[in-house]
Amino acid sequence: MTKLTQWLWGLALLGSAWAALTMGALGLELPFPCREVLWPLPAYLLVSAGCYALGTVGYRVATFHDCEDAARELQSQILEARADLARRGLHF
């Protein structure tokens, strides 16, 4: 099972549980404060997931590691390729 299908199954289960509780399909009579919190719950979860994603991206950008050895190696390969192309008659 791919990660997408896992997420879709999870969302379907949560969505069906939410719909069953809000529409009264289970025959449960929830108190008014619970129903008041239950209706906007998907919006709250969506905003929370967005905040988590934004925080994760910000943290990963802030702690990004530079690979100085790989950068030097790549620069030397670029110089080598330019010299090879110049030997073959291509000038920049």
mmCIF file of C-alpha atoms in Angstrom:
data_model
loop_
_atom_site.group_PDB
_atom_site.id
_atom_site.type_symbol
_atom_site.label_atom_id
_atom_site.label_comp_id
_atom_site.label_asym_id
_atom_site.label_seq_id
_atom_site.Cartn_x
_atom_site.Cartn_y
_atom_site.Cartn_z
ATOM 1 C CA MET A 1 0.000 0.000 0.000
ATOM 2 C CA THR A 2 1.463 3.347 -0.978
ATOM 3 C CA LYS A 3 1.687 6.301 1.366
ATOM 4 C CA LEU A 4 -1.041 8.078 -0.594
ATOM 5 C CA THR A 5 -3.512 5.237 -0.084
ATOM 6 C CA GLN A 6 -2.645 5.119 3.612
ATOM 7 C CA TRP A 7 -3.402 8.837 3.931
ATOM 8 C CA LEU A 8 -6.595 8.495 1.912
ATOM 9 C CA TRP A 9 -7.795 5.594 4.080
ATOM 10 C CA GLY A 10 -7.031 7.571 7.208
ATOM 11 C CA LEU A 11 -8.852 10.634 5.891
ATOM 12 C CA ALA A 12 -11.814 8.500 4.841
ATOM 13 C CA LEU A 13 -12.038 6.916 8.292
ATOM 14 C CA LEU A 14 -11.773 10.256 10.067
ATOM 15 C CA GLY A 15 -14.220 11.865 7.651
ATOM 16 C CA SER A 16 -16.771 9.114 8.053
ATOM 17 C CA ALA A 17 -16.455 9.219 11.856
ATOM 18 C CA TRP A 18 -16.888 13.007 11.777
ATOM 19 C CA ALA A 19 -19.896 12.753 9.467
ATOM 20 C CA ALA A 20 -21.489 10.029 11.600
ATOM 21 C CA LEU A 21 -21.055 12.087 14.766
ATOM 22 C CA THR A 22 -22.253 15.380 13.282
ATOM 23 C CA MET A 23 -25.221 13.946 11.393
ATOM 24 C CA GLY A 24 -26.357 11.768 14.296
ATOM 25 C CA ALA A 25 -26.128 8.524 12.300
ATOM 26 C CA LEU A 26 -24.993 6.562 15.361
ATOM 27 C CA GLY A 27 -28.001 7.580 17.426
ATOM 28 C CA LEU A 28 -25.815 9.402 19.941
ATOM 29 C CA GLU A 29 -27.184 12.624 21.339
ATOM 30 C CA LEU A 30 -24.091 14.748 21.906
ATOM 31 C CA PRO A 31 -24.242 17.730 24.253
ATOM 32 C CA PHE A 32 -24.320 21.152 22.613
ATOM 33 C CA PRO A 33 -20.698 22.116 23.506
ATOM 34 C CA CYS A 34 -19.438 18.910 21.840
ATOM 35 C CA ARG A 35 -21.455 19.590 18.694
ATOM 36 C CA GLU A 36 -20.216 23.175 18.706
ATOM 37 C CA VAL A 37 -16.603 21.959 18.629
ATOM 38 C CA LEU A 38 -17.291 19.082 16.252
ATOM 39 C CA TRP A 39 -18.650 21.107 13.318
ATOM 40 C CA PRO A 40 -15.536 23.229 12.585
ATOM 41 C CA LEU A 41 -13.122 20.396 13.476
ATOM 42 C CA PRO A 42 -12.055 19.675 9.843
ATOM 43 C CA ALA A 43 -11.113 23.332 9.354
ATOM 44 C CA TYR A 44 -9.116 23.308 12.595
ATOM 45 C CA LEU A 45 -7.314 20.148 11.531
ATOM 46 C CA LEU A 46 -6.523 21.621 8.113
ATOM 47 C CA VAL A 47 -5.098 24.803 9.648
ATOM 48 C CA SER A 48 -3.090 22.740 12.147
ATOM 49 C CA ALA A 49 -1.645 20.580 9.359
ATOM 50 C CA GLY A 50 -0.700 23.718 7.418
ATOM 51 C CA CYS A 51 1.029 25.226 10.450
ATOM 52 C CA TYR A 52 2.905 21.989 11.054
ATOM 53 C CA ALA A 53 4.007 21.844 7.409
ATOM 54 C CA LEU A 54 5.143 25.474 7.476
ATOM 55 C CA GLY A 55 7.051 24.924 10.707
ATOM 56 C CA THR A 56 8.717 21.795 9.333
ATOM 57 C CA VAL A 57 9.822 23.561 6.156
ATOM 58 C CA GLY A 58 11.128 26.527 8.174
ATOM 59 C CA TYR A 59 13.068 24.257 10.506
ATOM 60 C CA ARG A 60 14.574 22.270 7.618
ATOM 61 C CA VAL A 61 15.636 25.470 5.850
ATOM 62 C CA ALA A 62 17.149 26.867 9.043
ATOM 63 C CA THR A 63 19.151 23.694 9.734
ATOM 64 C CA PHE A 64 20.170 22.971 6.129
ATOM 65 C CA HIS A 65 23.704 21.598 5.938
ATOM 66 C CA ASP A 66 26.119 22.897 3.317
ATOM 67 C CA CYS A 67 28.304 20.323 1.606
ATOM 68 C CA GLU A 68 31.476 22.330 1.074
ATOM 69 C CA ASP A 69 33.539 19.351 -0.097
ATOM 70 C CA ALA A 70 30.945 18.438 -2.717
ATOM 71 C CA ALA A 71 30.759 22.089 -3.841
ATOM 72 C CA ARG A 72 34.542 22.238 -4.325
ATOM 73 C CA GLU A 73 34.485 18.949 -6.240
ATOM 74 C CA LEU A 74 31.678 20.211 -8.473
ATOM 75 C CA GLN A 75 33.549 23.479 -9.157
ATOM 76 C CA SER A 76 36.676 21.541 -10.146
ATOM 77 C CA GLN A 77 34.603 19.328 -12.467
ATOM 78 C CA ILE A 78 33.088 22.442 -14.064
ATOM 79 C CA LEU A 79 36.547 23.917 -14.638
ATOM 80 C CA GLU A 80 37.738 20.623 -16.085
ATOM 81 C CA ALA A 81 34.739 20.451 -18.435
ATOM 82 C CA ARG A 82 35.281 24.056 -19.575
ATOM 83 C CA ALA A 83 38.942 23.335 -20.287
ATOM 84 C CA ASP A 84 37.965 20.227 -22.249
ATOM 85 C CA LEU A 85 35.398 22.163 -24.285
ATOM 86 C CA ALA A 86 37.884 24.983 -24.894
ATOM 87 C CA ARG A 87 40.392 22.405 -26.188
ATOM 88 C CA ARG A 88 37.728 21.186 -28.600
ATOM 89 C CA GLY A 89 37.091 24.688 -29.903
ATOM 90 C CA LEU A 90 34.132 25.939 -27.884
ATOM 91 C CA HIS A 91 34.749 29.296 -26.239
ATOM 92 C CA PHE A 92 32.550 30.897 -23.580
#
